[in-house]
Tab-separated table of C-alpha atoms in Angstrom:
chain	number	residue	atom	x	y	z
A	1210	MET	CA	0.000	0.000	0.000
A	1211	ARG	CA	2.770	2.348	1.053
A	1212	GLU	CA	4.767	1.483	-2.058
A	1213	LYS	CA	1.788	2.170	-4.295
A	1214	GLU	CA	1.291	5.522	-2.641
A	1215	SER	CA	4.942	6.290	-3.018
A	1216	ASN	CA	4.857	5.463	-6.724
A	1217	LEU	CA	1.813	7.648	-7.247
A	1218	LEU	CA	3.514	10.510	-5.465
A	1219	SER	CA	6.667	10.014	-7.480
A	1220	ASN	CA	4.730	10.121	-10.734
A	1221	ARG	CA	2.895	13.221	-9.708
A	1222	VAL	CA	6.069	14.989	-8.584
A	1223	LYS	CA	7.827	13.965	-11.740
A	1224	ARG	CA	5.053	15.365	-13.908
A	1225	ALA	CA	4.951	18.547	-11.895
A	1226	LEU	CA	8.683	19.110	-12.091
A	1227	ASP	CA	8.758	18.349	-15.802
A	1228	GLU	CA	6.092	20.990	-16.344
A	1229	LYS	CA	8.079	23.430	-14.257
A	1230	ALA	CA	11.217	22.714	-16.301
A	1231	LYS	CA	9.367	23.249	-19.558
A	1232	ALA	CA	7.850	26.478	-18.327
A	1233	LEU	CA	11.113	28.145	-17.352
A	1234	ASP	CA	11.361	31.870	-17.901
A	1235	PRO	CA	12.807	32.678	-21.324
A	1236	HIS	CA	15.654	34.684	-19.819
A	1237	VAL	CA	16.591	31.731	-17.593
A	1238	ALA	CA	16.480	29.375	-20.573
A	1239	GLU	CA	18.688	31.783	-22.500
A	1240	ALA	CA	21.128	32.051	-19.599
A	1241	LEU	CA	21.344	28.258	-19.419
A	1242	LYS	CA	22.023	28.050	-23.141
A	1243	THR	CA	24.763	30.657	-22.794
A	1244	ALA	CA	26.315	28.704	-19.931
A	1245	ARG	CA	26.267	25.555	-22.058
A	1246	TYR	CA	27.943	27.292	-24.999
A	1247	ARG	CA	30.530	28.743	-22.660
A	1248	ALA	CA	31.321	25.306	-21.313
A	1249	LEU	CA	31.626	23.885	-24.834
A	1250	ALA	CA	33.867	26.800	-25.830
A	1251	GLU	CA	36.057	26.007	-22.832
A	1252	LYS	CA	36.562	22.523	-24.166
A	1253	GLU	CA	37.408	23.919	-27.581
A	1254	LYS	CA	39.903	26.299	-26.009
A	1255	SER	CA	41.732	23.511	-24.226
A	1256	THR	CA	42.344	21.601	-27.497
A	1257	PRO	CA	41.890	23.884	-30.504
A	1258	ARG	CA	40.830	21.575	-33.292
A	1259	SER	CA	41.854	24.018	-36.026
A	1260	LEU	CA	45.507	23.692	-34.986
A	1261	ARG	CA	45.598	19.920	-34.781
A	1262	PRO	CA	46.436	19.298	-38.478
A	1263	ILE	CA	49.358	21.717	-38.114
A	1264	LEU	CA	50.597	20.705	-34.684
A	1265	PHE	CA	50.920	16.992	-35.379
A	1266	PRO	CA	53.326	17.282	-38.380
A	1267	ILE	CA	55.321	20.002	-36.603
A	1268	GLY	CA	55.664	17.805	-33.548
A	1269	GLY	CA	56.822	14.893	-35.703
A	1270	LEU	CA	59.353	17.090	-37.510
A	1271	VAL	CA	60.778	18.418	-34.258
A	1272	LEU	CA	61.072	14.886	-32.887
A	1273	ALA	CA	62.852	13.629	-36.020
A	1274	THR	CA	65.267	16.586	-35.897
A	1275	LEU	CA	66.058	15.905	-32.271
A	1276	ILE	CA	66.766	12.251	-32.974
A	1277	ALA	CA	69.026	13.180	-35.914
A	1278	VAL	CA	70.961	15.707	-33.812
A	1279	VAL	CA	71.439	13.205	-31.017
A	1280	LEU	CA	72.653	10.540	-33.436
A	1281	ILE	CA	75.104	12.903	-35.135
A	1282	PHE	CA	76.601	14.486	-32.039
A	1283	LEU	CA	76.461	11.503	-29.743
A	1284	PRO	CA	80.038	10.735	-28.547
A	1285	LYS	CA	81.140	7.581	-30.292
A	1286	GLY	CA	82.476	4.657	-28.294
A	1287	PRO	CA	86.071	3.466	-28.541
A	1288	SER	CA	86.911	2.098	-31.960
A	1289	PRO	CA	88.346	-1.387	-32.148
A	1290	LYS	CA	92.025	-1.305	-31.189
A	1291	THR	CA	94.364	-1.630	-34.150
A	1292	PRO	CA	97.503	-3.624	-33.533
A	1293	TYR	CA	99.688	-0.605	-34.436
A	1294	SER	CA	98.884	3.044	-34.196
A	1295	PRO	CA	99.953	5.344	-37.036
A	1296	ALA	CA	102.806	6.605	-34.834
A	1297	ASP	CA	104.022	3.031	-34.377
A	1298	VAL	CA	103.932	2.465	-38.123
A	1299	LYS	CA	105.883	5.679	-38.689
A	1300	CYS	CA	108.538	4.556	-36.207
A	1301	VAL	CA	108.878	1.236	-37.953
A	1302	GLU	CA	109.233	3.020	-41.270
A	1303	ILE	CA	111.916	5.328	-39.927
A	1304	LEU	CA	113.831	2.523	-38.297
A	1305	SER	CA	113.711	0.326	-41.353
A	1306	SER	CA	114.724	3.113	-43.760
A	1307	GLU	CA	118.311	4.040	-44.588
A	1308	GLN	CA	117.754	7.560	-43.254
A	1309	GLY	CA	116.991	6.057	-39.933
A	1310	ALA	CA	120.099	3.966	-39.814
A	1311	ASP	CA	121.651	6.316	-37.307
A	1312	LEU	CA	118.899	5.432	-34.882
A	1313	LYS	CA	119.546	1.748	-35.067
A	1314	PHE	CA	122.134	1.924	-32.371
A	1315	ILE	CA	119.238	2.141	-29.946
A	1316	GLU	CA	118.915	-1.556	-30.374
A	1317	ASN	CA	122.431	-1.965	-29.127
A	1318	LEU	CA	122.234	-1.699	-25.378
A	1319	ASP	CA	125.973	-2.074	-24.911
A	1320	LEU	CA	126.453	1.659	-25.331
A	1321	TYR	CA	124.087	2.473	-22.511
A	1322	GLU	CA	125.445	-0.219	-20.285
A	1323	ASN	CA	128.952	1.178	-20.742
A	1324	LEU	CA	128.036	4.850	-20.496
A	1325	LYS	CA	129.205	5.099	-16.882
A	1326	PHE	CA	132.426	3.434	-17.796
A	1327	TYR	CA	132.935	5.989	-20.549
A	1328	GLN	CA	132.183	8.805	-18.151
A	1329	TRP	CA	134.552	7.416	-15.604
A	1330	LEU	CA	137.145	6.957	-18.296
A	1331	ALA	CA	136.714	10.531	-19.443
A	1332	ASN	CA	137.009	11.821	-15.907
A	1333	GLN	CA	140.095	9.767	-15.320
A	1334	LYS	CA	141.674	11.201	-18.414
A	1335	ARG	CA	140.721	14.695	-17.406
A	1336	LEU	CA	142.135	14.291	-13.920
A	1337	GLU	CA	145.237	12.817	-15.400
A	1338	ASN	CA	145.608	15.803	-17.697
A	1339	GLU	CA	144.981	18.224	-14.874
A	1340	ASP	CA	147.667	16.509	-12.888
A	1341	THR	CA	149.957	16.896	-15.771
A	1342	GLY	CA	148.659	20.412	-16.534
A	1343	GLY	CA	147.811	19.622	-20.132
A	1344	TRP	CA	144.089	19.661	-20.000
A	1345	ARG	CA	142.471	21.904	-22.676
A	1346	GLY	CA	138.909	20.837	-22.407
A	1347	THR	CA	136.050	23.323	-22.727
A	1348	GLY	CA	134.387	22.132	-19.531
A	1349	ASN	CA	134.091	19.269	-17.154
A	1350	SER	CA	130.478	18.458	-17.690
A	1351	PRO	CA	129.943	15.008	-19.116
A	1352	LEU	CA	126.808	16.131	-20.897
A	1353	PRO	CA	128.356	17.328	-24.147
A	1354	PHE	CA	130.315	14.138	-24.245
A	1355	MET	CA	127.228	12.029	-23.735
A	1356	SER	CA	125.268	13.912	-26.318
A	1357	CYS	CA	128.056	13.369	-28.760
A	1358	ILE	CA	128.007	9.682	-28.049
A	1359	SER	CA	124.306	9.469	-28.602
A	1360	LYS	CA	124.734	11.160	-31.922
A	1361	ALA	CA	127.068	8.470	-33.101
A	1362	SER	CA	125.606	6.045	-35.568
A	1363	GLY	CA	126.681	2.452	-35.761
A	1364	LYS	CA	129.115	0.657	-33.509
A	1365	PRO	CA	132.297	1.179	-35.607
A	1366	GLN	CA	131.544	4.866	-36.038
A	1367	ARG	CA	130.702	5.223	-32.373
A	1368	GLU	CA	133.916	3.619	-31.235
A	1369	ALA	CA	135.913	5.716	-33.653
A	1370	TYR	CA	134.166	8.849	-32.449
A	1371	LEU	CA	134.803	7.962	-28.833
A	1372	SER	CA	138.466	7.265	-29.391
A	1373	LYS	CA	138.753	10.523	-31.332
A	1374	MET	CA	137.143	12.399	-28.526
A	1375	LEU	CA	139.385	10.804	-25.966
A	1376	GLN	CA	142.421	11.626	-28.030
A	1377	TRP	CA	141.229	15.192	-28.467
A	1378	ARG	CA	140.778	15.650	-24.766
A	1379	ARG	CA	144.176	14.179	-24.076
A	1380	PRO	CA	146.860	16.802	-23.549
A	1381	SER	CA	149.183	17.159	-26.417
B	1407	MET	CA	35.259	13.167	-36.831
B	1408	ALA	CA	35.267	11.517	-33.418
B	1409	ALA	CA	35.821	14.924	-31.828
B	1410	LEU	CA	32.776	16.277	-33.628
B	1411	ASP	CA	30.706	13.338	-32.422
B	1412	THR	CA	31.884	13.880	-28.867
B	1413	GLU	CA	31.136	17.582	-29.102
B	1414	SER	CA	27.618	17.077	-30.381
B	1415	ALA	CA	27.001	14.353	-27.809
B	1416	LEU	CA	28.256	16.665	-25.096
B	1417	ASP	CA	26.015	19.479	-26.329
B	1418	ALA	CA	23.005	17.157	-26.359
B	1419	PHE	CA	23.814	15.838	-22.898
B	1420	LEU	CA	24.186	19.290	-21.340
B	1421	ALA	CA	20.980	20.450	-23.044
B	1422	SER	CA	19.149	17.459	-21.574
B	1423	VAL	CA	20.221	18.149	-17.986
B	1424	GLU	CA	20.528	21.939	-17.793
B	1425	ARG	CA	16.902	22.688	-16.910
B	1426	LYS	CA	16.626	19.961	-14.308
B	1427	ALA	CA	19.942	21.027	-12.858
B	1428	PHE	CA	18.759	24.607	-12.639
B	1429	ILE	CA	15.533	23.662	-10.866
B	1430	MET	CA	17.396	21.467	-8.386
B	1431	ALA	CA	19.825	24.286	-7.652
B	1432	GLN	CA	17.022	26.829	-7.396
B	1433	MET	CA	15.060	24.653	-4.974
B	1434	SER	CA	18.057	24.508	-2.721
B	1435	THR	CA	19.287	28.087	-3.005
B	1436	ARG	CA	15.951	29.796	-3.619
B	1437	ASN	CA	17.875	32.275	-5.662
B	1438	GLU	CA	17.829	32.386	-9.432
B	1439	GLU	CA	21.239	34.008	-9.927
B	1440	ASP	CA	22.979	31.681	-7.514
B	1441	ALA	CA	21.310	28.693	-9.169
B	1442	LEU	CA	22.513	29.820	-12.601
B	1443	ASP	CA	26.050	30.285	-11.259
B	1444	ILE	CA	26.030	26.824	-9.732
B	1445	VAL	CA	24.836	25.186	-12.956
B	1446	GLN	CA	27.430	27.034	-15.007
B	1447	ASP	CA	30.229	26.045	-12.593
B	1448	ALA	CA	29.108	22.426	-12.729
B	1449	MET	CA	29.053	22.464	-16.530
B	1450	LEU	CA	32.527	23.970	-16.752
B	1451	ALA	CA	34.002	21.533	-14.238
B	1452	PHE	CA	32.391	18.609	-16.017
B	1453	VAL	CA	33.602	19.689	-19.467
B	1454	ARG	CA	37.142	20.419	-18.272
B	1455	ARG	CA	37.735	17.137	-16.505
B	1456	TYR	CA	35.275	14.387	-17.262
B	1457	THR	CA	34.257	14.404	-20.906
B	1458	SER	CA	36.851	11.743	-21.684
B	1459	ARG	CA	34.858	9.299	-19.542
B	1460	PRO	CA	32.339	6.944	-21.206
B	1461	GLN	CA	29.081	8.677	-22.045
B	1462	GLY	CA	27.139	6.271	-19.851
B	1463	GLU	CA	28.901	7.753	-16.818
B	1464	TRP	CA	28.251	11.386	-17.712
B	1465	LYS	CA	24.930	11.746	-15.937
B	1466	PRO	CA	25.967	10.537	-12.469
B	1467	ILE	CA	29.252	12.442	-12.715
B	1468	PHE	CA	27.533	15.682	-13.707
B	1469	TYR	CA	24.969	15.405	-10.926
B	1470	ARG	CA	27.674	14.602	-8.429
B	1471	ILE	CA	29.483	17.813	-9.382
B	1472	LEU	CA	26.223	19.737	-9.217
B	1473	GLN	CA	25.267	18.367	-5.800
B	1474	ASN	CA	28.747	19.132	-4.460
B	1475	ARG	CA	28.409	22.716	-5.679
B	1476	ILE	CA	24.968	23.002	-4.052
B	1477	ARG	CA	26.326	21.594	-0.798
B	1478	ASP	CA	29.261	24.033	-0.878
B	1479	TRP	CA	26.872	26.911	-1.467
B	1480	ASN	CA	24.743	25.845	1.521
B	1481	ARG	CA	27.792	25.539	3.761
B	1482	LYS	CA	28.953	29.010	2.827
B	1483	LYS	CA	25.502	30.381	3.408
B	1484	ALA	CA	25.254	28.719	6.817
B	1485	LEU	CA	28.636	30.120	7.802
B	1486	ARG	CA	27.690	33.582	6.578
B	1487	ASN	CA	24.441	33.449	8.517
B	1488	ARG	CA	26.233	32.377	11.690
B	1489	ILE	CA	28.719	35.225	11.403
B	1490	LEU	CA	25.980	37.797	10.678
B	1491	LYS	CA	23.915	36.478	13.557
B	1492	TRP	CA	26.876	36.736	15.890
B	1493	PHE	CA	27.541	40.335	14.836
B	1494	SER	CA	23.889	41.285	15.119
B	1495	LYS	CA	23.805	39.847	18.640
B	1496	GLY	CA	26.855	41.893	19.517
B	1497	GLU	CA	25.198	45.050	18.237
B	1498	ARG	CA	22.022	44.450	20.194
B	1499	GLY	CA	23.937	43.692	23.344
B	1500	ASP	CA	21.148	41.774	25.021
B	1501	GLY	CA	21.407	38.694	22.821
B	1502	LYS	CA	17.660	38.478	22.621
B	1503	GLY	CA	15.301	38.967	19.735
B	1504	GLU	CA	15.778	38.199	16.045
B	1505	GLY	CA	18.567	39.459	13.831
B	1506	PRO	CA	18.085	41.603	10.738
B	1507	LEU	CA	18.100	38.545	8.481
B	1508	GLU	CA	15.221	37.019	10.381
B	1509	GLU	CA	13.309	40.255	10.139
B	1510	LEU	CA	13.528	40.341	6.335
B	1511	ALA	CA	10.467	39.174	4.452
B	1512	ASP	CA	10.869	35.777	2.796
B	1513	PRO	CA	10.757	36.353	-0.986
B	1514	ASN	CA	9.352	32.840	-1.471
B	1515	PRO	CA	6.786	32.249	1.248
B	1516	SER	CA	6.432	28.564	1.910
B	1517	ASP	CA	3.407	28.623	4.122
B	1518	PRO	CA	1.698	25.241	3.637
B	1519	VAL	CA	-1.703	26.837	3.779
B	1520	ASP	CA	-0.777	29.312	1.020
B	1521	ALA	CA	0.713	26.515	-1.001
B	1522	LEU	CA	-2.307	24.272	-0.598
B	1523	MET	CA	-4.563	27.147	-1.530
B	1524	SER	CA	-2.702	27.538	-4.775
B	1525	LYS	CA	-4.341	26.053	-7.803
B	1526	ASP	CA	-1.021	25.348	-9.367
B	1527	ILE	CA	-0.328	21.844	-8.217
B	1528	ALA	CA	3.116	21.779	-9.832
B	1529	THR	CA	4.191	24.841	-7.897
B	1530	THR	CA	2.764	23.414	-4.714
B	1531	ILE	CA	4.630	20.177	-5.075
B	1532	ALA	CA	7.828	21.973	-6.092
B	1533	ASN	CA	7.566	24.207	-3.042
B	1534	ALA	CA	7.026	21.212	-0.812
B	1535	VAL	CA	10.105	19.537	-2.219
B	1536	ALA	CA	12.054	22.755	-1.816
B	1537	GLU	CA	11.125	22.777	1.863
B	1538	LEU	CA	12.863	19.458	2.463
B	1539	PRO	CA	16.283	19.381	4.135
B	1540	LEU	CA	19.077	19.332	1.586
B	1541	ARG	CA	20.000	15.643	1.766
B	1542	GLN	CA	16.384	14.503	1.684
B	1543	GLN	CA	15.722	16.834	-1.213
B	1544	GLN	CA	18.720	15.496	-3.130
B	1545	SER	CA	17.830	11.851	-2.598
B	1546	PHE	CA	14.193	12.445	-3.475
B	1547	LEU	CA	14.897	14.382	-6.681
B	1548	LEU	CA	17.596	12.026	-7.903
B	1549	ARG	CA	15.541	8.919	-7.218
B	1550	THR	CA	12.201	10.295	-8.407
B	1551	TRP	CA	12.964	12.831	-11.083
B	1552	GLU	CA	16.227	11.511	-12.524
B	1553	GLU	CA	15.099	7.918	-11.933
B	1554	MET	CA	18.487	6.875	-10.603
B	1555	ASP	CA	18.810	3.669	-8.664
B	1556	VAL	CA	20.051	3.592	-5.072
B	1557	ALA	CA	23.672	2.895	-6.056
B	1558	GLN	CA	23.841	5.781	-8.521
B	1559	THR	CA	22.177	8.111	-6.028
B	1560	ALA	CA	24.689	7.082	-3.373
B	1561	TYR	CA	27.543	7.857	-5.792
B	1562	VAL	CA	26.105	11.255	-6.667
B	1563	MET	CA	25.498	12.184	-3.034
B	1564	GLY	CA	28.809	10.742	-1.865
B	1565	CYS	CA	27.282	8.582	0.823
B	1566	SER	CA	26.288	4.954	1.455
B	1567	GLU	CA	23.260	3.259	-0.074
B	1568	GLY	CA	21.764	2.881	3.396
B	1569	SER	CA	21.947	6.641	3.886
B	1570	VAL	CA	20.182	7.173	0.569
B	1571	LYS	CA	17.347	4.881	1.613
B	1572	THR	CA	17.035	6.660	4.935
B	1573	HIS	CA	16.997	10.137	3.368
B	1574	TYR	CA	14.519	9.032	0.741
B	1575	SER	CA	12.052	7.476	3.199
B	1576	ARG	CA	12.247	10.569	5.414
B	1577	ALA	CA	11.589	12.761	2.377
B	1578	ILE	CA	8.482	10.737	1.493
B	1579	LYS	CA	7.238	11.016	5.062
B	1580	ALA	CA	7.830	14.783	5.125
B	1581	LEU	CA	6.095	15.285	1.775
B	1582	ARG	CA	3.096	13.252	2.884
B	1583	LYS	CA	2.763	15.494	5.890
B	1584	GLU	CA	3.380	18.680	3.895
B	1585	LEU	CA	1.082	17.991	0.959
B	1586	GLY	CA	-1.863	16.798	3.040
B	1587	GLU	CA	-4.890	16.647	0.828
B	1588	TYR	CA	-2.725	16.645	-2.290
B	1589	TRP	CA	-1.279	13.364	-1.229
B	1590	PRO	CA	-2.409	10.683	-3.662
C-alpha cells in the first residue's frame, strides 16, 4: 500500500517538475544556453581543433630533428684497437729506412750499459791531464760528451768517435 | 570526426540536464542568480575534466558535481548566517530577539496553507520539495525525477546506499505530511 502511494507521489512529482522545467522563464532558458555554450567553448579552447592538423606534423618534424641531432653528435664509443697506431707504423718506417740507420744503435744496449764506464774513463783522463797540466777541455760536464756519443751512428763509427774524442781531450 | 561526435554528444547531454539542474539548484538556493552560477560552474568543471569518460557515466558524474556545488553553497551560506547572527547579537547587546536577516520578508513564502490554496499543483509540489532538508531533497529528486537507482544516487550524493534509503524514506514522510490533501 505504502509502495503504491509512493509510486503515485513520485509520478505526480515527476510530472509537476517536468512541467516546471518546460515552463522556465525565457531569460533563464537563454542564460542556461549561454552557460552551455561557454562550457563547450572552454573545451574547444583547451584543445583547438583548427591547430591539430598543423601541430601533429610540426611535432613529428621536431622529434625527427632531435633524434638526428642526437645521433650525429652523440660521442662515439672506442673504436676497435688496431695492432699498431699510425705513430708506431711511422717509427717502424723510420727505423727500417736508410735515413733512420743512425737510430739503429738504440737496439744496441751495450752503449748504454757502458756509459758510466765511458764517463769514468773521461774523468780519469781529465784528472790525469789536470795533474799533468795539459788539460784543454772546454768544460768538465759530461753532458756534451754524452750527447756526442748518442749522436754516433753504428758501432764502428761510435767507437771511432769515442776514441777521437778521448784523443782530443788528451793533452798534447 | 570523433571529436565532432563527442562535441555534439556533449552538447546534447548538457541540453538534456541543464533545466533539471537549474531547478534542483534553485530549490536549494531559492535564488535564481545563484542557481545559474552553480549550474554554469558544474558544466565547466564537467567539461574540463570528465568528458573523456564513457558517455554512460556522464549523468551521475555531472549530478555529483552539481550536488557538491549546491552543498558548498549551503555551507557558505550557513557560515555567513552564523557570522551575521553573531555580529547582530553583539550590536544588540542583550542577545535576545531576532537578527536583521530574520526580520527580512521571505521572498518565497512557503506557508503550507498558502501553497495548498494555490491552484497550481506543480508549484505546490515543487515548493514542498524545496522545503525538504538538503539531503532529503537530493535523494528524493535524484531517485524520483532523474530515476536513478540507489547505487547511482549514493555515488552522486557521496554517501552509502543505506543513507540514501534513509533520506529518501524521510523525504516521502515529510512530503506526505506537507502535501496533506494533495497526497495521492
